[in-house]
Short mmCIF file of N, CA and C in Angstrom, two decimals:
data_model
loop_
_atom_site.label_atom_id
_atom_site.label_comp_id
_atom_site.label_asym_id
_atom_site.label_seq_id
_atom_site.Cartn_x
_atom_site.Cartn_y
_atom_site.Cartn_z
N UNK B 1 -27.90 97.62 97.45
CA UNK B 1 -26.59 97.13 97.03
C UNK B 1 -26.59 96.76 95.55
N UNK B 2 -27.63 96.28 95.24
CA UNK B 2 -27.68 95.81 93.74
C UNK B 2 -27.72 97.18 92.97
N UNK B 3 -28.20 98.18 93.61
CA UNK B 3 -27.82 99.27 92.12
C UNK B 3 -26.66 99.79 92.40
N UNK B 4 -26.05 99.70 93.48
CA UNK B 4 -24.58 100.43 93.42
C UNK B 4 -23.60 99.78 92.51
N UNK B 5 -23.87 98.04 92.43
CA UNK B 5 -23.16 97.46 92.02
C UNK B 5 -23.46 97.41 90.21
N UNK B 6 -24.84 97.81 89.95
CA UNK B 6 -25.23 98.18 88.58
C UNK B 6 -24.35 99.69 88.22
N UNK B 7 -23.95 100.70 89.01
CA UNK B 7 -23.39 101.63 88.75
C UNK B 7 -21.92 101.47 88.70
N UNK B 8 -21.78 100.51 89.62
CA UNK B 8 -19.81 100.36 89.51
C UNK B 8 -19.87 99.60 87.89
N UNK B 9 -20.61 98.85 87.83
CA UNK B 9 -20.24 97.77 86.56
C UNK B 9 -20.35 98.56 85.34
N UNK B 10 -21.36 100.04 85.33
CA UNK B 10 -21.92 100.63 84.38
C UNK B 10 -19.93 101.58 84.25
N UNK B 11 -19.51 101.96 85.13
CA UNK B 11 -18.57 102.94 84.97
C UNK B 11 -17.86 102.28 84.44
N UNK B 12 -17.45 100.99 84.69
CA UNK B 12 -16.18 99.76 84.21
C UNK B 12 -16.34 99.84 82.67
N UNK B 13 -17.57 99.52 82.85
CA UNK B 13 -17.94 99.76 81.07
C UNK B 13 -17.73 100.91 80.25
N UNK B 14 -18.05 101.91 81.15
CA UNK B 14 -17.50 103.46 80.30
C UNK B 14 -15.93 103.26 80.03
N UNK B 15 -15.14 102.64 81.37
CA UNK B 15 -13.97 103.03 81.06
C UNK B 15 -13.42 102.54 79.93
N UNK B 16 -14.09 101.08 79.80
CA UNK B 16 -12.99 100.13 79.23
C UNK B 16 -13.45 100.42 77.77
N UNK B 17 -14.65 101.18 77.35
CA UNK B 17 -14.98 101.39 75.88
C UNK B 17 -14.10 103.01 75.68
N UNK B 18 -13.58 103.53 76.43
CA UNK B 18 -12.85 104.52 75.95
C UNK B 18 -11.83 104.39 75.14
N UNK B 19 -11.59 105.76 74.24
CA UNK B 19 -11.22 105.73 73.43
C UNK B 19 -9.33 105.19 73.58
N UNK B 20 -8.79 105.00 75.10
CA UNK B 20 -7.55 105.05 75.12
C UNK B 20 -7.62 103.73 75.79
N UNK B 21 -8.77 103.21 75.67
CA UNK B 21 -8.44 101.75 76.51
C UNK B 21 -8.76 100.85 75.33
N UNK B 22 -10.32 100.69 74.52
CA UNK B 22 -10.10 100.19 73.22
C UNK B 22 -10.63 98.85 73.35
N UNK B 23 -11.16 98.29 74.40
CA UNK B 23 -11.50 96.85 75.03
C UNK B 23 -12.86 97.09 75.05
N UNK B 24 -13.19 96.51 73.91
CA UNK B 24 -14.96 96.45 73.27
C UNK B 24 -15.32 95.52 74.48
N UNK B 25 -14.82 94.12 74.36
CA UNK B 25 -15.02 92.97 74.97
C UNK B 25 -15.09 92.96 76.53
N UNK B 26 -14.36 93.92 77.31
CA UNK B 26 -14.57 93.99 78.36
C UNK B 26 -15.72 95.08 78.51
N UNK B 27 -15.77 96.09 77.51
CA UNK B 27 -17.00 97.10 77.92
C UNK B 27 -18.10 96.47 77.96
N UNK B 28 -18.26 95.25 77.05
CA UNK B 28 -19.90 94.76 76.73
C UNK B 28 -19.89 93.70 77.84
N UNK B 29 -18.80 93.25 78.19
CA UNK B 29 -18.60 92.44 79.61
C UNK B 29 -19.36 93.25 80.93
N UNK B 30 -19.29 94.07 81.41
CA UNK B 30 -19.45 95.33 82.25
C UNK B 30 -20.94 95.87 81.90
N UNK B 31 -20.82 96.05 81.00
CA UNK B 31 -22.62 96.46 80.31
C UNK B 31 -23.48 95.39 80.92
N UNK B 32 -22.89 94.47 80.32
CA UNK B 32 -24.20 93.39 80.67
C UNK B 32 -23.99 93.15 82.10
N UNK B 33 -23.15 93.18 82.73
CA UNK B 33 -23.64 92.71 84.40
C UNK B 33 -23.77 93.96 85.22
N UNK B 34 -23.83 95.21 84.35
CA UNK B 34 -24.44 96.22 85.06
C UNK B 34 -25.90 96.10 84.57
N UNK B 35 -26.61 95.74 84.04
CA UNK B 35 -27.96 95.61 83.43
C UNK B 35 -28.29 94.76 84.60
N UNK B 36 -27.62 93.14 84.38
CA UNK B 36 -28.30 92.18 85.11
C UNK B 36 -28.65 92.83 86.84
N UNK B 37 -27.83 93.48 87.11
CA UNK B 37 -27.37 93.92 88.38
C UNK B 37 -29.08 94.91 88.65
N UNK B 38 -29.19 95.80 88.13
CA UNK B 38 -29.82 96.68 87.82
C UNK B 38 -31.22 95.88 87.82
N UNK B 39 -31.68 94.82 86.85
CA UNK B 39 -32.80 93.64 86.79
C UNK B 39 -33.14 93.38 88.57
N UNK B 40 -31.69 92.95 89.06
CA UNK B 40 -31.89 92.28 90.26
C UNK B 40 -32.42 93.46 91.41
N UNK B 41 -32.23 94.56 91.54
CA UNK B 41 -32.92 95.51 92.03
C UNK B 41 -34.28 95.83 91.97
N UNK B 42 -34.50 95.85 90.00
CA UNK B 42 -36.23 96.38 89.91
C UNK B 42 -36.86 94.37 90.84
N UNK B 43 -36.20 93.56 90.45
CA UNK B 43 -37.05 92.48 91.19
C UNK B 43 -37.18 92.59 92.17
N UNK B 44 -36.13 92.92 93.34
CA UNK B 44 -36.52 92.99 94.57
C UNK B 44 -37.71 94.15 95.30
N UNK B 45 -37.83 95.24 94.28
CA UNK B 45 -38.51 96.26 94.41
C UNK B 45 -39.88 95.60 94.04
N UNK B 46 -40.14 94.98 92.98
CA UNK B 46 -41.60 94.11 92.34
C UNK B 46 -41.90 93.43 93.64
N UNK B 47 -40.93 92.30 94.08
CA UNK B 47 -41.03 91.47 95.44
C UNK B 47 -41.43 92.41 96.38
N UNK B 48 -40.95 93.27 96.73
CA UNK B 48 -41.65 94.26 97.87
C UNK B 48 -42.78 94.56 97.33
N UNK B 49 -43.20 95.13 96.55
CA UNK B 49 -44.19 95.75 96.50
C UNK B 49 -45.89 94.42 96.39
N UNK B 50 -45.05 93.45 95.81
CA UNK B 50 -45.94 92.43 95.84
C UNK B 50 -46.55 91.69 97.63
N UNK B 51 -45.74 91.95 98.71
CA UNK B 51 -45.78 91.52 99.53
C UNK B 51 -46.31 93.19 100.21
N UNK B 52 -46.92 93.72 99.79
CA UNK B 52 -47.45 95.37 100.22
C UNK B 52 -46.62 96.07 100.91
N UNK B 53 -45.05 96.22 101.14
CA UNK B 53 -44.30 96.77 101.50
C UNK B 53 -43.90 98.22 100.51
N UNK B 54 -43.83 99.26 100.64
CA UNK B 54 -42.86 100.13 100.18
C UNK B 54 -41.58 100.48 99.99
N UNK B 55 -41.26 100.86 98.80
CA UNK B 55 -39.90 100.98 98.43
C UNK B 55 -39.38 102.22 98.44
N UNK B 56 -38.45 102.72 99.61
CA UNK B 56 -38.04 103.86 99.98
C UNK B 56 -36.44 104.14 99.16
N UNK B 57 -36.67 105.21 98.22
CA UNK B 57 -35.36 105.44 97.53
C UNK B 57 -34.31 106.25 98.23
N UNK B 58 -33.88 105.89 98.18
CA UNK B 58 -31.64 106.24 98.88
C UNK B 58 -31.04 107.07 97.73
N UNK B 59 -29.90 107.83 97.98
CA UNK B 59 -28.55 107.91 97.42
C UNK B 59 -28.03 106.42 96.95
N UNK B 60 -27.21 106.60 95.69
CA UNK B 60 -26.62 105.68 95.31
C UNK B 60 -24.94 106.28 95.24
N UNK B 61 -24.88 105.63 96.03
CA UNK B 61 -23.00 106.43 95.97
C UNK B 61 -22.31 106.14 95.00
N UNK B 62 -21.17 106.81 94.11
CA UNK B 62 -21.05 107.03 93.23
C UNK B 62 -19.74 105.84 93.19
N UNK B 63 -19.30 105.19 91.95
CA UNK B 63 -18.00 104.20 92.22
C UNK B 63 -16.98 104.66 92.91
N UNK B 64 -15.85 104.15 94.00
CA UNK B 64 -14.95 104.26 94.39
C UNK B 64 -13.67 104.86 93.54
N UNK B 65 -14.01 104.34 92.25
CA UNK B 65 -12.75 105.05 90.91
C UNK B 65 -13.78 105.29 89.73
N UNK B 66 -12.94 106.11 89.23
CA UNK B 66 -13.21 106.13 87.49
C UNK B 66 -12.55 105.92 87.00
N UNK B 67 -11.01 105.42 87.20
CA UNK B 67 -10.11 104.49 86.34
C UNK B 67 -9.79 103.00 87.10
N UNK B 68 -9.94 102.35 86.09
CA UNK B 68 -10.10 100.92 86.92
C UNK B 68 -8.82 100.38 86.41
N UNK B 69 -8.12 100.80 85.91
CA UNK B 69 -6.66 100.10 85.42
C UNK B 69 -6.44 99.08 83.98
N UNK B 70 -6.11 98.09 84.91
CA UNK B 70 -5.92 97.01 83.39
C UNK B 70 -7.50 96.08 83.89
N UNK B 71 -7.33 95.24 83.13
CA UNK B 71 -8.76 94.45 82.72
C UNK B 71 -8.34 93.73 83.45
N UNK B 72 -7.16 93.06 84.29
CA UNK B 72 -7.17 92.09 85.31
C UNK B 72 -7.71 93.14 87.29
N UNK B 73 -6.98 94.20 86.93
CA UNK B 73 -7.67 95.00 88.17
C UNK B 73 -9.02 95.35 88.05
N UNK B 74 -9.35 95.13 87.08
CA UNK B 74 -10.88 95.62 86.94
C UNK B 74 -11.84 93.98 87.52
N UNK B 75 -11.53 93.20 86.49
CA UNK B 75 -11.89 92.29 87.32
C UNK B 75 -11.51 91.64 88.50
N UNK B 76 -10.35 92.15 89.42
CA UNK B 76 -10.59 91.90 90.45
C UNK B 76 -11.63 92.86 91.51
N UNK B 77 -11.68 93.61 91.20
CA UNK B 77 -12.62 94.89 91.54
C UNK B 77 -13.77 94.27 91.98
N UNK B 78 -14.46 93.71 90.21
CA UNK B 78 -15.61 93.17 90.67
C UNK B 78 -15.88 92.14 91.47
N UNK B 79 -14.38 91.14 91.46
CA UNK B 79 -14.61 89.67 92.09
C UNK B 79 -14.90 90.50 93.83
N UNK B 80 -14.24 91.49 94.21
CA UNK B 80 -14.89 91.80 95.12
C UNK B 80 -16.36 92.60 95.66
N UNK B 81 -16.87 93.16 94.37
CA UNK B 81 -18.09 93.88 94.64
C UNK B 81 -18.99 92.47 94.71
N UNK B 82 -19.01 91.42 93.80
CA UNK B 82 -19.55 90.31 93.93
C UNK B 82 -19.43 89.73 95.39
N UNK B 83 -18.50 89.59 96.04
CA UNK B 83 -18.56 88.96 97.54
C UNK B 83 -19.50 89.94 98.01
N UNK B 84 -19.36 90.87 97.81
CA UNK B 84 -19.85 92.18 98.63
C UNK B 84 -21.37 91.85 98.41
N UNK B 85 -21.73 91.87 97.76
CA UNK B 85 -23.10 91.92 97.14
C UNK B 85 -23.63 90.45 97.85
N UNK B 86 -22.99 89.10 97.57
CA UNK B 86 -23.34 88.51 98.24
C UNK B 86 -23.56 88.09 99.96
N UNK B 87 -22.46 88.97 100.31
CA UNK B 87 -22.45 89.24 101.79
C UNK B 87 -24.02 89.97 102.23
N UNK B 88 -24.22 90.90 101.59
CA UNK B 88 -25.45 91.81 101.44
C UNK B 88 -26.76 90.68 101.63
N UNK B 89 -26.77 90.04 100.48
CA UNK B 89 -27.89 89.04 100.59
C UNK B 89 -28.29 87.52 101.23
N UNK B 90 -26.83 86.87 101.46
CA UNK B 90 -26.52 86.62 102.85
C UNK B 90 -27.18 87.27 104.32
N UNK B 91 -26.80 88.41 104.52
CA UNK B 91 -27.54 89.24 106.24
C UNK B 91 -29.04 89.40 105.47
N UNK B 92 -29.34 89.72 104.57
CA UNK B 92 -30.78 89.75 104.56
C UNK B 92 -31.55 88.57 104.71
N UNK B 93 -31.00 87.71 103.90
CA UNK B 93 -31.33 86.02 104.46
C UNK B 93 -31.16 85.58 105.84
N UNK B 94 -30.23 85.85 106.64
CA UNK B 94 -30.38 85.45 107.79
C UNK B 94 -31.48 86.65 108.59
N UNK B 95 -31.26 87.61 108.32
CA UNK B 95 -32.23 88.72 109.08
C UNK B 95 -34.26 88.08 108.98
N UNK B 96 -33.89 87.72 107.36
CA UNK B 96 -35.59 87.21 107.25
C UNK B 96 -35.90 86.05 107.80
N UNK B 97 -34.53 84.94 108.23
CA UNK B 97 -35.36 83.69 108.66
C UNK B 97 -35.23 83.89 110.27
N UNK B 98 -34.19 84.87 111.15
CA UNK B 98 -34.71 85.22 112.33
C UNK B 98 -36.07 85.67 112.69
N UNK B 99 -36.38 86.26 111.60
CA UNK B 99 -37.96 86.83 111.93
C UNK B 99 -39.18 86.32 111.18
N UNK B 100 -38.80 84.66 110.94
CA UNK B 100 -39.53 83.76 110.30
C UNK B 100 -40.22 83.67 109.61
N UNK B 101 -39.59 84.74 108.17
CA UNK B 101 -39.97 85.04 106.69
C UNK B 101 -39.45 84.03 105.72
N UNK B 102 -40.39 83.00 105.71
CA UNK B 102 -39.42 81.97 105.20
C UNK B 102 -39.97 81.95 103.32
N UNK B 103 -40.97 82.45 103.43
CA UNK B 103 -41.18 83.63 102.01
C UNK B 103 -40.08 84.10 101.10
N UNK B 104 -39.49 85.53 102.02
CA UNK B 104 -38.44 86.18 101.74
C UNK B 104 -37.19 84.94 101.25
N UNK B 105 -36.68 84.64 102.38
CA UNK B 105 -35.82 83.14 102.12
C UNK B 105 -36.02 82.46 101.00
N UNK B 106 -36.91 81.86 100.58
CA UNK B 106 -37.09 80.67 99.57
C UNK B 106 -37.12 82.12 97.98
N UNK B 107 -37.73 83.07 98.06
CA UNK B 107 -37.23 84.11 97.06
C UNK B 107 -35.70 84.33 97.12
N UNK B 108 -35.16 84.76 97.77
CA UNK B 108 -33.89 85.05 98.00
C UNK B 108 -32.84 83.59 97.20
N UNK B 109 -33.36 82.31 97.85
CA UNK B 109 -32.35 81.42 97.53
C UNK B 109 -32.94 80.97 95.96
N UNK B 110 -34.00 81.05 95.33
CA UNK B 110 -34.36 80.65 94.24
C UNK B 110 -34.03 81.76 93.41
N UNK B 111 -34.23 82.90 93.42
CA UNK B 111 -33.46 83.79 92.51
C UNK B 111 -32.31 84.74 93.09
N UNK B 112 -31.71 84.24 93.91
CA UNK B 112 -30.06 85.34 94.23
C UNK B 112 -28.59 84.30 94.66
N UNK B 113 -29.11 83.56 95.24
CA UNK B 113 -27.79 82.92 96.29
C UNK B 113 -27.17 82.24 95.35
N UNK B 114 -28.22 81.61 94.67
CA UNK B 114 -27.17 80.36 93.19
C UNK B 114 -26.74 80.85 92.36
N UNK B 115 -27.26 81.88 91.87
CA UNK B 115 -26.38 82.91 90.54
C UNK B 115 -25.60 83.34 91.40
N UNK B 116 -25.13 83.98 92.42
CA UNK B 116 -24.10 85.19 93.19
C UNK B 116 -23.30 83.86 93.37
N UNK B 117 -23.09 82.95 93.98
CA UNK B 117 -22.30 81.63 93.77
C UNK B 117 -21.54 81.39 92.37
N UNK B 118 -22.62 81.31 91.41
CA UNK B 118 -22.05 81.06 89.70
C UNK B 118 -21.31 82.46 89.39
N UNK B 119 -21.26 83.85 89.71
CA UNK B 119 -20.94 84.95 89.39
C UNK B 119 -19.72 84.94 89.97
N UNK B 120 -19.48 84.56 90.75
CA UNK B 120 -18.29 84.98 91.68
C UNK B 120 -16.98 83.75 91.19
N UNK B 121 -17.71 82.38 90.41
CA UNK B 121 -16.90 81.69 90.55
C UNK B 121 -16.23 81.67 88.70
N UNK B 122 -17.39 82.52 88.01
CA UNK B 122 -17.25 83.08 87.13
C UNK B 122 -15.89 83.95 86.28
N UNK B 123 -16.18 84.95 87.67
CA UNK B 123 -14.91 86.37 87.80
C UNK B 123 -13.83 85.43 88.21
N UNK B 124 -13.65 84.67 89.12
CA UNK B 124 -12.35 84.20 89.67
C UNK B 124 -12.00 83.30 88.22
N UNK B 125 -12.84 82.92 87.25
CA UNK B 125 -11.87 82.11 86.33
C UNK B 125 -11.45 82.79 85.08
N UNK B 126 -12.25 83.99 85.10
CA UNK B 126 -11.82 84.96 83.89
C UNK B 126 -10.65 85.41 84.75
N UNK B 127 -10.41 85.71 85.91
CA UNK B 127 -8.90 86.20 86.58
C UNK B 127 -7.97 85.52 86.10
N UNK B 128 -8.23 83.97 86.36
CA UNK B 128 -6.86 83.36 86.39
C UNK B 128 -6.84 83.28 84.62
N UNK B 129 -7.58 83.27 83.64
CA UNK B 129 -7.44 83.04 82.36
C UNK B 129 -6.36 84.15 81.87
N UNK B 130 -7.07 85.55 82.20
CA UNK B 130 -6.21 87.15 82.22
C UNK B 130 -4.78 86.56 82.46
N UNK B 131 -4.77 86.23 83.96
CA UNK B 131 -3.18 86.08 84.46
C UNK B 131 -2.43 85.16 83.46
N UNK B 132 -3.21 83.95 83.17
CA UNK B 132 -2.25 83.07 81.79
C UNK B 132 -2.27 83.92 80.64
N UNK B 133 -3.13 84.48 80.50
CA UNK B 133 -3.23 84.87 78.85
C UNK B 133 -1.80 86.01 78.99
N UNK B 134 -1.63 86.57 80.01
CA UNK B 134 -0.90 88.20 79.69
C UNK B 134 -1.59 89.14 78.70
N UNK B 135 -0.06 90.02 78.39
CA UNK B 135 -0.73 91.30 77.77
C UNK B 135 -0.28 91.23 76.63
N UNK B 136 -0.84 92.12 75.60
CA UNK B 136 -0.29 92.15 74.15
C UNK B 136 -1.56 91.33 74.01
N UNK B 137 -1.12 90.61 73.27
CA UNK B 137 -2.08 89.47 72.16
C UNK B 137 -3.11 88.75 73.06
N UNK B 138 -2.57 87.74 74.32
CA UNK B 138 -3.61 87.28 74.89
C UNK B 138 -4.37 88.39 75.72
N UNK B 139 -4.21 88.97 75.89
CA UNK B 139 -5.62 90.64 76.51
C UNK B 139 -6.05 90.80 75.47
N UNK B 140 -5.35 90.56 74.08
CA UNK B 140 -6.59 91.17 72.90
C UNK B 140 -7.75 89.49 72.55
N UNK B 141 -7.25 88.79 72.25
CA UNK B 141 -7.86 87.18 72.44
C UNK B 141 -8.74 87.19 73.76
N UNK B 142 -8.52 87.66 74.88
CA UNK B 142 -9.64 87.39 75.75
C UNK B 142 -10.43 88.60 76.19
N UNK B 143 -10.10 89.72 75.27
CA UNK B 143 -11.37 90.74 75.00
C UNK B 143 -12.13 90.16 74.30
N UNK B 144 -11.69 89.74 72.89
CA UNK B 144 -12.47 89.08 72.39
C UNK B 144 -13.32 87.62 72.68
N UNK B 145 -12.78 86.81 73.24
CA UNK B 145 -13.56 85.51 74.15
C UNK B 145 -15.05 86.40 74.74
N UNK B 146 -14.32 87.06 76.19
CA UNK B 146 -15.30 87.42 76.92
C UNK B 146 -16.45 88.58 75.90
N UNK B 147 -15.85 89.52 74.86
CA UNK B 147 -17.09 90.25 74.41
C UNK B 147 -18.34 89.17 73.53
N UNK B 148 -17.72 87.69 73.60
CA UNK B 148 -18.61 87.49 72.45
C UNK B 148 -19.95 86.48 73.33
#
């Protein structure tokens, strides 16, 4: 789940640096939490492999769009790939402490559950900022906020 969500965030970023969209601030917005996203994958792969498990590679399905709209649909997009993602690591957390990996667990809640908490509550306040700011001038003011 974490690289699909490194690939949706990576496309957001293509879109929004195009040449007809023009939103530096949201592309480098999108860049960077497709990176972080991407981080959180090679870790869980290090974590496996550290615990002598193998890491079996998948298809990564490709984003749902390649036009994500305005910068308020885009970030609602993500405010939902973020639940999503946390839903994801959520069932893995409960799956590892049914089978009394309390290992897995204490990894999981020390590096995933408290950032996916701060991320999500993150996106929901850049939403409502978007919705006050409007379009024209405040979308150009909070490209610029969020790119810097």
């Amino acid at each position: 789940m974490e690289f699909y969500a490194s690939y949706v965030y990576l496309s957001m970023a293509s879109y929004f640096n195009r040449d007809d969209q023009a939103l530096s601030g949201f592309a480098s917005f999108f860049q960077k939490n497709s990176n972080e996203e991407r981080d959180h994958g090679m870790k869980l792969m290090t974590y496996q492999a550290k615990r002598g498990g193998r890491v079996v590679f998948q298809d990564i399905a490709k984003p749902s769009s390649m036009e994500w709209g305005t910068p308020l649909e885009a970030m609602e997009a993500a405010l939902e790939l973020e639940k999503t993602v946390n839903q994801s690591l959520l069932d893995l957390h409960k799956a590892s402490d049914s089978k009394g990996d309390a290992h897995l667990c204490d990894f999981l809640e020390a590096e995933y559950l408290g950032e996916q908490v701060e991320g999500i509550k993150e996106l929901g306040d850049m939403i409502t900022k978007i919705k006050r700011a409007g379009d024209g001038l405040g979308l150009h003011i909070m490209d610029k906020e969020i790119g810097s």
